[in-house]
Coordinates of C-alpha atoms in Angstrom, one line a residue:
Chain A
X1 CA -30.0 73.9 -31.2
X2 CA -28.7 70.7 -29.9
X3 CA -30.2 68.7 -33.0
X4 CA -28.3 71.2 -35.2
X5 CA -24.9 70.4 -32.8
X6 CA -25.7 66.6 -33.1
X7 CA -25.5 67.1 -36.5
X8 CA -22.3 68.8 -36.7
X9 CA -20.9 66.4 -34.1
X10 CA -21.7 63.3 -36.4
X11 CA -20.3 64.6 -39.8
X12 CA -17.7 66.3 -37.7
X13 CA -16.9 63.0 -36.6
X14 CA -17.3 61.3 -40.6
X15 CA -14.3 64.0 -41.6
X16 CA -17.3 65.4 -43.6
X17 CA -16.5 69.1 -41.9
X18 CA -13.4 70.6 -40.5
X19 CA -14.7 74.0 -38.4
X20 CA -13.2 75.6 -35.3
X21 CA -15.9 77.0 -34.0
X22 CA -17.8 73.7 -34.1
X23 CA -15.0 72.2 -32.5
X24 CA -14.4 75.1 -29.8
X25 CA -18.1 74.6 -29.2
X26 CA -17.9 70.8 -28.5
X27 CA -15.4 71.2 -26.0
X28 CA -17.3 74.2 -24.1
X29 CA -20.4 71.8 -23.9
X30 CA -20.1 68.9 -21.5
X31 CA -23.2 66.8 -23.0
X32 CA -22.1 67.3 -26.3
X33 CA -18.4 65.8 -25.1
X34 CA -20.7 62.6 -23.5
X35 CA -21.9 62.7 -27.4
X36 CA -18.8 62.7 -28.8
X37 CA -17.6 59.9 -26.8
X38 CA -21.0 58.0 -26.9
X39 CA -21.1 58.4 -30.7
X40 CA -17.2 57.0 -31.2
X41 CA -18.2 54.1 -29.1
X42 CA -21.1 53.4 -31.1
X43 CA -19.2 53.2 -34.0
X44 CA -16.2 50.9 -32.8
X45 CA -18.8 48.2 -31.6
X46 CA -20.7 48.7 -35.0
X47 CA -17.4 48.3 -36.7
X48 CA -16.7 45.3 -34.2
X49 CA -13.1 47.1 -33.5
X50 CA -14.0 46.9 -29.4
X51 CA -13.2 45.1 -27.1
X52 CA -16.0 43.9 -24.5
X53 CA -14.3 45.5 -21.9
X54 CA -14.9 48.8 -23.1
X55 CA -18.0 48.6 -22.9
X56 CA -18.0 48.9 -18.9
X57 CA -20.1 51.9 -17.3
X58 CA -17.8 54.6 -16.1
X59 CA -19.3 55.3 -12.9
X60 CA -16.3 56.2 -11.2
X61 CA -17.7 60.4 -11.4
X62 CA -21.3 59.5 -10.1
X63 CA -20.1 57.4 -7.4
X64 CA -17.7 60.3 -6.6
X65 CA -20.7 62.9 -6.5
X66 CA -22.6 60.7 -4.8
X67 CA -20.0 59.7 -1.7
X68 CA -19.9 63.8 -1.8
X69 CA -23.2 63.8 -1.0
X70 CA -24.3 61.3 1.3
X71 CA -24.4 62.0 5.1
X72 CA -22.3 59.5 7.0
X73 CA -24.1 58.6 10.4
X74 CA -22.8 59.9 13.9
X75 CA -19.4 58.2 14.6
X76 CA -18.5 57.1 17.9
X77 CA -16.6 59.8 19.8
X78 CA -12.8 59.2 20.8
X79 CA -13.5 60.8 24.3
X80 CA -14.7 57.8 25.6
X81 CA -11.7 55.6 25.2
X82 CA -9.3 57.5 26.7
X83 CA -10.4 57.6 29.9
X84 CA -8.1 55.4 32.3
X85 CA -10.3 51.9 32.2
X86 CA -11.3 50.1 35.3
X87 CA -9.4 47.0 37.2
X88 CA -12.7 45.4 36.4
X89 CA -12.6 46.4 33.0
X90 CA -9.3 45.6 32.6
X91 CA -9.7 41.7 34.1
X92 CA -13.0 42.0 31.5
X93 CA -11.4 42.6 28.7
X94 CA -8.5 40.3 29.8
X95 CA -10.7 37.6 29.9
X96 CA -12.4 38.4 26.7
X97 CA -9.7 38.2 24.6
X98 CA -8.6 35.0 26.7
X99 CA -11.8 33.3 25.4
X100 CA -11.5 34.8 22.0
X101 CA -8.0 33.2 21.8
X102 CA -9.8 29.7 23.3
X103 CA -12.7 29.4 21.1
X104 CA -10.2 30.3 17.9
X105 CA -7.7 27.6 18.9
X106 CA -10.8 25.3 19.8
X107 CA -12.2 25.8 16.5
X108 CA -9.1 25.1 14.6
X109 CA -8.9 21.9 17.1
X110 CA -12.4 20.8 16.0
X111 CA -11.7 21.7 12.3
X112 CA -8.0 19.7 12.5
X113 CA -10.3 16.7 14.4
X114 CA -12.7 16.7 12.0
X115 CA -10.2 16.3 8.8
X116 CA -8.6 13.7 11.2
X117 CA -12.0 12.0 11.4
X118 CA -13.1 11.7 7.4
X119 CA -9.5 11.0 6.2
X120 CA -9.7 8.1 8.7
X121 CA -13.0 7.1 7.9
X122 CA -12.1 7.3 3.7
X123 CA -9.4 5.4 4.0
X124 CA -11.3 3.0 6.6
X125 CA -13.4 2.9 3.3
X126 CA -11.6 2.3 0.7
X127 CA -9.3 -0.4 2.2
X128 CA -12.0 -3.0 1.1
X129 CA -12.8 -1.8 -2.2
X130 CA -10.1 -0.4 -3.7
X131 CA -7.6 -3.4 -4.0
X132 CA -7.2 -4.2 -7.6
X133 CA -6.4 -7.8 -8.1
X134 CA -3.9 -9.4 -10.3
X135 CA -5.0 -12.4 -12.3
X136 CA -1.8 -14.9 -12.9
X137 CA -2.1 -18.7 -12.3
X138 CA -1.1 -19.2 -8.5
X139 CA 2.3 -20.8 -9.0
X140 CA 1.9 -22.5 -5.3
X141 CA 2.6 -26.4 -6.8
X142 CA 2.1 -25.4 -10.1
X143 CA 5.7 -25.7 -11.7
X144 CA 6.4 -22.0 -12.3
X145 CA 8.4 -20.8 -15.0
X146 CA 11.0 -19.9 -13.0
X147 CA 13.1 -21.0 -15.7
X148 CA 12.5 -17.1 -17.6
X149 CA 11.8 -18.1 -20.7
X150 CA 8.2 -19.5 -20.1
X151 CA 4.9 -17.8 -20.9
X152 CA 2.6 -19.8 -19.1
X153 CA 0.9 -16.8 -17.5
X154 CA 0.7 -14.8 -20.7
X155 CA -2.8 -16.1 -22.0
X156 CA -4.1 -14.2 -18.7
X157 CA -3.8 -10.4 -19.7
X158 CA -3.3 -8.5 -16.8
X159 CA -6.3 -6.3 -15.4
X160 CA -6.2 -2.7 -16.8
X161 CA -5.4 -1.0 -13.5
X162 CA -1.9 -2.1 -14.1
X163 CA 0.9 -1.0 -16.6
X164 CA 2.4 -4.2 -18.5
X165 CA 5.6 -2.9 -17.2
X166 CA 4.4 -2.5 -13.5
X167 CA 3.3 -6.1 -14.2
X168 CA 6.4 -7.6 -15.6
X169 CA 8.4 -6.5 -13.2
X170 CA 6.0 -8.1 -10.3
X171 CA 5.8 -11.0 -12.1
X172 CA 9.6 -11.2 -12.3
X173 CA 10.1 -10.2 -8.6
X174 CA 7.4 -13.3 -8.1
X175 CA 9.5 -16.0 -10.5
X176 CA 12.4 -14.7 -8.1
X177 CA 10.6 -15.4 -4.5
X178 CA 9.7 -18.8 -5.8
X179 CA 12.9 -19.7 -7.0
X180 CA 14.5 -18.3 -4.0
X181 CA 12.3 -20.5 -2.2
X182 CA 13.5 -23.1 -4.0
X183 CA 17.2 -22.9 -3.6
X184 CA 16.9 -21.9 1.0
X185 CA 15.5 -25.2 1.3
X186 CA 17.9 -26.3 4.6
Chain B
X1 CA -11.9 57.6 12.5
X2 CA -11.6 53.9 12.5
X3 CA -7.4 54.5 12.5
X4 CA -7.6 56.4 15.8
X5 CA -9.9 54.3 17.5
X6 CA -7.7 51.2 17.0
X7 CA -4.2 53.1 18.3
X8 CA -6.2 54.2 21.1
X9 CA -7.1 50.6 22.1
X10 CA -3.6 49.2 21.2
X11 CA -2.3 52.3 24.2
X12 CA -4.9 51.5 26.6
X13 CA -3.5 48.1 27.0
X14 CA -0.1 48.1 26.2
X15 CA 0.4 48.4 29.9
X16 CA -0.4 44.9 30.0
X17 CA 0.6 44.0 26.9
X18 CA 3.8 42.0 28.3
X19 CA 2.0 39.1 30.5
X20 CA -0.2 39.1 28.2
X21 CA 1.4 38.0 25.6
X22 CA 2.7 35.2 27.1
X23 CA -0.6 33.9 28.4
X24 CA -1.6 34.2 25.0
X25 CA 1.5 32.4 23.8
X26 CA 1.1 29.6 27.0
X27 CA -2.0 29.4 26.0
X28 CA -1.7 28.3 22.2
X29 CA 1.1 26.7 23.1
X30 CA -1.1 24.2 25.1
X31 CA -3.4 23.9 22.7
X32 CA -0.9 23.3 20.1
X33 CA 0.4 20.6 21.9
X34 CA -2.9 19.1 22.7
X35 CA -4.3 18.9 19.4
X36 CA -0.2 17.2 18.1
X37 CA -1.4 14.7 20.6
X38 CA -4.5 14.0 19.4
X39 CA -4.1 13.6 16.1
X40 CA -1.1 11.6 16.9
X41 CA -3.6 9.2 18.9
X42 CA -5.4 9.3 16.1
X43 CA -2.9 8.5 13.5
X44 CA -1.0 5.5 16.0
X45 CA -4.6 4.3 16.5
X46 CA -5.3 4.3 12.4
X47 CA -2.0 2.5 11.4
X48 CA -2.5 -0.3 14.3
X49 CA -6.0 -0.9 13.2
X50 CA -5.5 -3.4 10.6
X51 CA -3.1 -5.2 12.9
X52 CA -5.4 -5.2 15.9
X53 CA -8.2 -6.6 14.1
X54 CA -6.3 -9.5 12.5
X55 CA -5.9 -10.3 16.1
X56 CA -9.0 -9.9 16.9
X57 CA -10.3 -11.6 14.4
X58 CA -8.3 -14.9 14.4
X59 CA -10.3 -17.7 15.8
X60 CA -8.2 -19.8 18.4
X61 CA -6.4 -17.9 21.1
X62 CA -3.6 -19.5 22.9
X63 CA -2.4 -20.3 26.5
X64 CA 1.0 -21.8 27.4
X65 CA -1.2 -25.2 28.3
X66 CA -1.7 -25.9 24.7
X67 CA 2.3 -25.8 23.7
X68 CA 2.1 -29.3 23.8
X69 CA 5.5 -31.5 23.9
X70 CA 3.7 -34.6 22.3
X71 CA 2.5 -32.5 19.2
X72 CA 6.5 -31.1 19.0
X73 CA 7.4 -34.9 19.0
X74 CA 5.0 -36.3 16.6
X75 CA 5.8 -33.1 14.4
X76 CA 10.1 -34.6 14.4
X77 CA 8.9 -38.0 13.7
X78 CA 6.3 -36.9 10.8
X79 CA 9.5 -34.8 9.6
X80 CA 12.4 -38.2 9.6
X81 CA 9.4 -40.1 8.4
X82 CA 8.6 -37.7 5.4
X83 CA 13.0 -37.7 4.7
X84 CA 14.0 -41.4 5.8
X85 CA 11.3 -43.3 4.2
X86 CA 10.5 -45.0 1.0
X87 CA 6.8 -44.0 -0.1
X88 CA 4.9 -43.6 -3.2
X89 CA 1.9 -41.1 -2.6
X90 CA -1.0 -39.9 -5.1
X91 CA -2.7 -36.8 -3.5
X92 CA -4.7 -33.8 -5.0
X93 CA -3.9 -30.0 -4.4
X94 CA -6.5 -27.5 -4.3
X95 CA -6.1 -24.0 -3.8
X96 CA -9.3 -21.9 -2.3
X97 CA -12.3 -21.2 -5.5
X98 CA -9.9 -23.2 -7.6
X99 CA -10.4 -27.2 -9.0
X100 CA -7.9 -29.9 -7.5
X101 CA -5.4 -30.9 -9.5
X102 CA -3.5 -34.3 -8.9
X103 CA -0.2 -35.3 -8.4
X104 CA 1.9 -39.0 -7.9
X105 CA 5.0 -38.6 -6.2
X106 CA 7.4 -41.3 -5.7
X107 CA 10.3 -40.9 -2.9
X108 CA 13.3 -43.3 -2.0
X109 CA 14.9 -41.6 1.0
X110 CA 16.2 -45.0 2.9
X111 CA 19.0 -43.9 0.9
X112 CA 22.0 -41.4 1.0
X113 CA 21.3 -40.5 -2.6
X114 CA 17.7 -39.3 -2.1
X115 CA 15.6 -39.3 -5.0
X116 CA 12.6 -38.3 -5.5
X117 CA 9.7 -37.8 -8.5
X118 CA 6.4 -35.9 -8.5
X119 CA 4.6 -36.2 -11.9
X120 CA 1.7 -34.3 -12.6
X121 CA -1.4 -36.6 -13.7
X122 CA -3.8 -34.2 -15.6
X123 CA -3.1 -31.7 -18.4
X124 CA 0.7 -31.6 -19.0
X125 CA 2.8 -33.9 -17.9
X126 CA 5.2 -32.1 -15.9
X127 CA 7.7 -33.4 -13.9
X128 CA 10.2 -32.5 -11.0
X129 CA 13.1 -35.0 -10.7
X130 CA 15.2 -34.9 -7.3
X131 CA 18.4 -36.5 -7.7
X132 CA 21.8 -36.1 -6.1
X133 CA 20.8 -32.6 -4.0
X134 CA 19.9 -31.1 -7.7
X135 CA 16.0 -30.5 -8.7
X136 CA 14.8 -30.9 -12.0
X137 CA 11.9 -29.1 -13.6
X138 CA 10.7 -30.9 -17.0
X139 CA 8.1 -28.5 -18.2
X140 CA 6.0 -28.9 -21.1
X141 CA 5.5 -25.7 -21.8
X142 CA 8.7 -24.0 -21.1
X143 CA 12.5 -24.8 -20.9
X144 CA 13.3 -27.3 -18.5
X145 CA 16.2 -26.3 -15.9
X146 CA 17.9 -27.8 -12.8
X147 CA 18.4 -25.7 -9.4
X148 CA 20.4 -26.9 -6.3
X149 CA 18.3 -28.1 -3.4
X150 CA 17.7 -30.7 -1.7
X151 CA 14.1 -31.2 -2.0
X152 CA 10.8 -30.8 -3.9
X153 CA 8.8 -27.9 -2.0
X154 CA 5.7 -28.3 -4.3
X155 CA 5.2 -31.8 -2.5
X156 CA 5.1 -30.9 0.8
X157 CA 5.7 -27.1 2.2
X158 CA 8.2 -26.2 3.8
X159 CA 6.4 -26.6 7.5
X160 CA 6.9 -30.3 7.1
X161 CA 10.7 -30.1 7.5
X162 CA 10.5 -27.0 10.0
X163 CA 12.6 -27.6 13.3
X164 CA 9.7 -27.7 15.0
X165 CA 12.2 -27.3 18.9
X166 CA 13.3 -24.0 16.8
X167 CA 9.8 -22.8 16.2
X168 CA 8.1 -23.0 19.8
X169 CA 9.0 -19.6 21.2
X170 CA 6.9 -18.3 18.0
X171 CA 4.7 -21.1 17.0
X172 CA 1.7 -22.6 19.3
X173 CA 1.5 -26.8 18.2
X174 CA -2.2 -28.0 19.6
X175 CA -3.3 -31.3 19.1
X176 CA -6.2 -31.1 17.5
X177 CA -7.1 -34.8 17.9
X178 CA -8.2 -37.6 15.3
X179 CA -9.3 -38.1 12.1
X180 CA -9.4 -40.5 9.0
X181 CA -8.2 -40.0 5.6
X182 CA -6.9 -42.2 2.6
X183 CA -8.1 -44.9 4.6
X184 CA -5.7 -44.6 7.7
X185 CA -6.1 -43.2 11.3
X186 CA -4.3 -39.2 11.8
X187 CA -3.5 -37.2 14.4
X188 CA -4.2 -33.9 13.8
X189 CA -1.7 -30.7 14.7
X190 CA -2.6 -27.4 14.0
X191 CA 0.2 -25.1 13.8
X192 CA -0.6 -21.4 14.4
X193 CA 2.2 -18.1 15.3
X194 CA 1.8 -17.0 18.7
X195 CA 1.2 -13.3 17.7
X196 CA -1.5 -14.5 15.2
X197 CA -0.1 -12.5 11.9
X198 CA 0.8 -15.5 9.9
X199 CA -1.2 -18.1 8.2
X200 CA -1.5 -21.5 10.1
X201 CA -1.4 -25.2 9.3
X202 CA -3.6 -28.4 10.2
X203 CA -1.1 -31.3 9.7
X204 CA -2.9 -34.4 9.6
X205 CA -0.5 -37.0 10.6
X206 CA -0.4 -40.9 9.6
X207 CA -1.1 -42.9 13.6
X208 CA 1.7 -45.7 12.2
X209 CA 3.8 -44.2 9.0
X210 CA 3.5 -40.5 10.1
X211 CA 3.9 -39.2 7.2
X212 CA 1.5 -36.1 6.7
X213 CA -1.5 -37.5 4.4
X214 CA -3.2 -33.9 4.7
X215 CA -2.0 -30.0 4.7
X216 CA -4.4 -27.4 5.1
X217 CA -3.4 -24.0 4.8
X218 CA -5.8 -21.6 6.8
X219 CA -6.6 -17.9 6.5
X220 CA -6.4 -15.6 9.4
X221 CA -10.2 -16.2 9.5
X222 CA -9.2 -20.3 9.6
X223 CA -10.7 -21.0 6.3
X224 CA -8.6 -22.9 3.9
X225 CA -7.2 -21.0 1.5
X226 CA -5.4 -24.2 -0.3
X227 CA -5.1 -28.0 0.6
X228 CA -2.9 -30.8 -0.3
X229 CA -4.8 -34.5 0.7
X230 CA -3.2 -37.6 -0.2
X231 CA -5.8 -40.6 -1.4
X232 CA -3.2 -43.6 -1.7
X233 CA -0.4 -44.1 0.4
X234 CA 2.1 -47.0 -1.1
X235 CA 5.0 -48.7 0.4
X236 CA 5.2 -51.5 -1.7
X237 CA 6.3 -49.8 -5.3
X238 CA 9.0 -51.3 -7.0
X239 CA 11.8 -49.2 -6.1
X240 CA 14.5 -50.6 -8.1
X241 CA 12.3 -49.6 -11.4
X242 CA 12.7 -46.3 -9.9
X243 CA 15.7 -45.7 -9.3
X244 CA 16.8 -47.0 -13.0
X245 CA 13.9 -44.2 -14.3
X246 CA 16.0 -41.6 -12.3
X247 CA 19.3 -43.0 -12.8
X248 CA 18.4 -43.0 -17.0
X249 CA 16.7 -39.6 -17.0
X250 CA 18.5 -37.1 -19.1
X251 CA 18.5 -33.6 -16.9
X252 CA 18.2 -30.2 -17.8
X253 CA 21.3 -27.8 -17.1
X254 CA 21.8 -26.0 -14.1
X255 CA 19.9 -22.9 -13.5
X256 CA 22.5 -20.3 -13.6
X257 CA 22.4 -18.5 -9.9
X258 CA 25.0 -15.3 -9.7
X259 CA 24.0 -13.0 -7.6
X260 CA 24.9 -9.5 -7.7
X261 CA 25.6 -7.8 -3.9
X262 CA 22.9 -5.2 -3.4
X263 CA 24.8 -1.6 -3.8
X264 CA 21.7 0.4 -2.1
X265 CA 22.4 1.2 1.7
X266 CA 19.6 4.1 1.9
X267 CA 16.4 1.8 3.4
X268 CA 16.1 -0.7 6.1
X269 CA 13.4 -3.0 7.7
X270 CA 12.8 -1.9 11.5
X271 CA 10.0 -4.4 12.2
X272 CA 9.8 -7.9 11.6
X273 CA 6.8 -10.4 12.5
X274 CA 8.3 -12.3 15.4
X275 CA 11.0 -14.9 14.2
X276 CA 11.8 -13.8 11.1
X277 CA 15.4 -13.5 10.0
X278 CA 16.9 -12.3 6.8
X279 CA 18.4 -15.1 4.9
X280 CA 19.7 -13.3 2.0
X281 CA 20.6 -9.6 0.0
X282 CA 21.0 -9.5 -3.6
X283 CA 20.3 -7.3 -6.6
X284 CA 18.2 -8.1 -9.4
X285 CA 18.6 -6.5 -13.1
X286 CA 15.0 -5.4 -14.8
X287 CA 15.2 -3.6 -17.5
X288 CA 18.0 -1.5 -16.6
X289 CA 17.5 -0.6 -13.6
X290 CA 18.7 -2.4 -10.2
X291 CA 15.8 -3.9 -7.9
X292 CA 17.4 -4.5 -4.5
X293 CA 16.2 -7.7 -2.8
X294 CA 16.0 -8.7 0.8
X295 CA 14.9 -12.2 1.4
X296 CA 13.4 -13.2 5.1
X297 CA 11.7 -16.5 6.5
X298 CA 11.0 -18.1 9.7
X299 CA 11.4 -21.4 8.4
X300 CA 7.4 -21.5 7.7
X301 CA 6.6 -18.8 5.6
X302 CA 8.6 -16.0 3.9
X303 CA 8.8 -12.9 2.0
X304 CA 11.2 -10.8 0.2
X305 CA 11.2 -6.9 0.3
X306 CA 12.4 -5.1 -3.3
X307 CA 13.3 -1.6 -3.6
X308 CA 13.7 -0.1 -7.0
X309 CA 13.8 3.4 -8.5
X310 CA 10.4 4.0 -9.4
X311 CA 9.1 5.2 -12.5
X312 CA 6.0 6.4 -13.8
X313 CA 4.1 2.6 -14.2
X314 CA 4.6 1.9 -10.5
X315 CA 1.7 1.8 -9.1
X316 CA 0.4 1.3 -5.2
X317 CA -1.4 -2.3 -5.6
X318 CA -2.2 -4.9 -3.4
X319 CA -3.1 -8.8 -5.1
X320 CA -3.5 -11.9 -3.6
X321 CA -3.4 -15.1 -4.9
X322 CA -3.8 -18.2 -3.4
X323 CA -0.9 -18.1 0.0
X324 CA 1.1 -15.5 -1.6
X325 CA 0.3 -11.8 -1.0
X326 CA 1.7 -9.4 -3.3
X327 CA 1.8 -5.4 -2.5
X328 CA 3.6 -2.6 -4.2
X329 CA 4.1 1.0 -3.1
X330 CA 5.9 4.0 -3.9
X331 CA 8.2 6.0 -1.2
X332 CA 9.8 9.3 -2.5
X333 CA 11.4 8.2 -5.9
X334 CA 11.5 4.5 -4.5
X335 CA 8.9 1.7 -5.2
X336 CA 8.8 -1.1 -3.1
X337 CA 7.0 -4.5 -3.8
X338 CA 6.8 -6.7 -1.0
X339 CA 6.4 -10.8 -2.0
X340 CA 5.8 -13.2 0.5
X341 CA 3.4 -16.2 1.5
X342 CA 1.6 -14.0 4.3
X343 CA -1.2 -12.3 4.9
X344 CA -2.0 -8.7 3.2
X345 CA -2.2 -6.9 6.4
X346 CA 1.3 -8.6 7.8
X347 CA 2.8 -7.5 4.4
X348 CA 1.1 -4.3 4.8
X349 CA 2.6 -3.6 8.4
X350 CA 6.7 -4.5 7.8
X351 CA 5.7 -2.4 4.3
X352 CA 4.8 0.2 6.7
X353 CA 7.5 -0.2 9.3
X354 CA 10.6 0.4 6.3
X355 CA 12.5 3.4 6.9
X356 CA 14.2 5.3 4.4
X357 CA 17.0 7.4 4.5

């Protein structure tokens, strides 16, 4: 019987056979829907026409049925909580949330000391090595080019850690302090 | 369920809920205020670090005993002696890792007109000509050019004509005692800042001429970063040759100096190592853009702060070469490069101490 509705289904589904009563059938029969939509997906992701996503489980009935189904455990009764607590209970749970409140703020102190701490200590770090070096001729009593036009420094090509621009510039600010120098004499 | 339960607690002690609160918010409070403090510690203790170790570190400390009126003395005669005399010196310069290079210089200073010639006696022969208050730079490699001043700071630097009366509430002067070089007897003066953030000199003056036949320049760690040491001293040159070389000299024209007033109001320097005064404000042009330029000294050493807009090649970067420490930073949309012939963490700290509006 189902073979036989299989059948139908598939060259129902090719446009090979137009019947109502096939069709009336079908949609009577639950399995032979999961068939229908099986068989449609089959075809798209032979065809290549789906998209991955598709392709997800529907498991949104089963988990239904199942939540349906499954015992919960023995809640905890509301009775209990409305009777009028205790002074001692009250001071308890005073306390309680008092040392809830002190170990969260604790924490966070420890957590905001401890960032304090490796910050410190990386930039304790990388004070010694991190210090790129720029490679002119000392002008000290060398005669510097204050003069603009000289190039005396240009055979020594800057390191790469610094833009020829970001290294014009210094070595203009440095032609400046030396000739500055120069001219406060008292 | 889980709903019900939760109202249930939130009745039960919304009795209290008031004073409770505020604990709460006394509480936090405190804390908040605890752990401000403590990282504040932490952050005052990590930006004096540098500074306290320089200290630290530096080898001599000072007591008023060692300010020492003789060393102040011999330091004004070593000064008229190096201005008023007549003296032709050949001495070597070395800077730290680096070979010595040599140098003659000739000086007439018995005279108003003071006139004076270094020549440079390896590899090109450059020259710097003072005559009439006007210094001239022959180079062989570049344009020549004149600038006014009134002396040749690549002979001596400028300790040598400090005013050494000027410098004792920031300077220590301890007499170091004797030594020998180019053949003659010295006294030796080591001249160090009180607060120990500055380079310091060793001046080794002449017992009879006291002119200053060697200049060390020492690190915080009192290593000698460069040193100028004179091997002949001569006082019997022909002067009058002299002054007809310098009299027939043809000089280079002056060095155009107009300086643009600084426009920028929006930073300023709140600390200062002790003594240091700003000399001068001006604006340099690069590349289309204004740099604004602060220039300070304390008649030793100096620096000069310059705030520009910054753009993208402006990089934090710290070199130093030789004396001269060089560091550049970036504020906000403002770079700052700081120049000066101090040491890296003393440039770091008045880097650190600019405020910005």
């Amino acid at each position: 019987m189902l073979k036989v509705q299989q059948e139908q289904l598939s060259s129902l589904m090719d446009g090979e056979q137009y019947d109502q009563d096939t069709i009336d059938s079908i949609l009577k029969d639950d399995e032979l829907k999961q068939y229908w939509r099986r068989y449609h997906v089959a075809r798209d992701i032979m065809q290549g026409r789906l998209d991955a996503d598709y392709l997800t489980f529907d498991i949104s009935d089963k988990v239904a049925q199942l939540i349906e189904l499954e015992d919960l455990p023995e809640q905890p009764t509301v009775v209990e909580q409305t009777t009028l607590p205790t002074l001692s209970k009250l001071i308890w749970l005073k306390t309680k949330d008092v040392l809830a409140k002190l170990s969260q703020v604790g924490l966070a102190a420890c957590v905001t000391l401890g960032v304090i701490g490796i910050v410190q200590y990386q930039s304790g770090a990388s004070k010694a090595n991190d210090i790129p070096v720029l490679n002119t001729v000392p002008i000290g009593v060398n005669l510097a080019p204050v003069g603009g036009v000289g190039n005396v420094n240009n055979y020594e090509q800057p390191l790469d850690t610094m833009s020829n621009q970001q290294y014009n510039k210094i070595r203009m600010l440095v032609q400046d302090y030396e000739l500055q120098r120069r001219l406060n004499v008292q | 369920m889980i709903q019900t339960h939760f109202f249930s607690d939130f009745n039960n002690t919304s009795r209290l809920s008031l004073r409770q609160y505020f604990n709460r918010v006394k509480i936090l409070g405190f804390f908040f205020f605890l752990s401000c403090f403590i990282s504040f510690l932490c952050y005052a203790d990590n930006s004096n670090l540098a500074f306290s170790e320089t200290i630290n570190s530096s080898v001599e400390t000072s007591s008023p005993l060692l300010i020492d009126r003789s060393a102040v003395k011999l330091l004004n005669k070593m000064k008229a002696s190096v201005l008023d005399n007549d003296y032709k010196l050949y001495f070597i310069v070395q800077d730290e890792d680096e070979y010595p290079n040599s140098y003659q210089y000739t000086y007439v200073g018995s005279k108003i007109n003071k006139k004076g010639a270094l020549l440079s006696l390896e590899g090109s022969a450059k020259e710097i000509i003072l005559n009439d208050n006007i210094v001239s730079y022959f180079l062989i490699d570049s344009a020549s050019f004149s600038i006014a001043a009134n002396r040749i700071i690549e002979v001596f630097p400028d300790v040598i004509y400090s005013d050494f009366d000027s410098l004792i509430p920031n300077y220590d002067f301890i007499n170091l005692g004797k030594g020998r070089v180019a053949n003659r007897s010295c006294q030796l003066i080591r001249i160090i800042s009180k607060d120990k953030d500055r380079y310091s000199y060793v001046i080794w003056i002449d017992d009879e001429n006291f002119l200053p036949l060697r200049i060390d320049l020492l690190d915080l760690n009192s290593k000698i970063i460069n040193q100028k040491k004179v091997l002949v001293v001569d006082f019997d040159f022909n002067k009058q040759k002299f002054e007809d070389y310098i009299a027939d000299r043809v000089y280079p024209i002056l060095y155009p100096i107009d300086k643009e007033d600084s426009d920028r109001k929006d930073w300023q320097v709140t600390w200062l190592p002790k003594g240091f005064k700003r000399i001068d404000t001006y604006n340099i042009n690069f590349q289309e853009s204004n740099i604004d330029t602060q220039h300070f000294t304390d008649g030793i050493f100096s620096f000069t702060i310059n705030v520009s807009k910054r753009t993208q090649y402006d990089k934090v970067n710290l070199s130093i070469q030789g004396d001269r420490s060089i560091y550049s930073y970036n504020q906000g949309n403002l770079n700052i490069i700081i120049i000066g012939n101090l040491p890296a963490e003393t440039i770091k700290q008045i880097a650190y101490h600019l405020k910005f509006k």
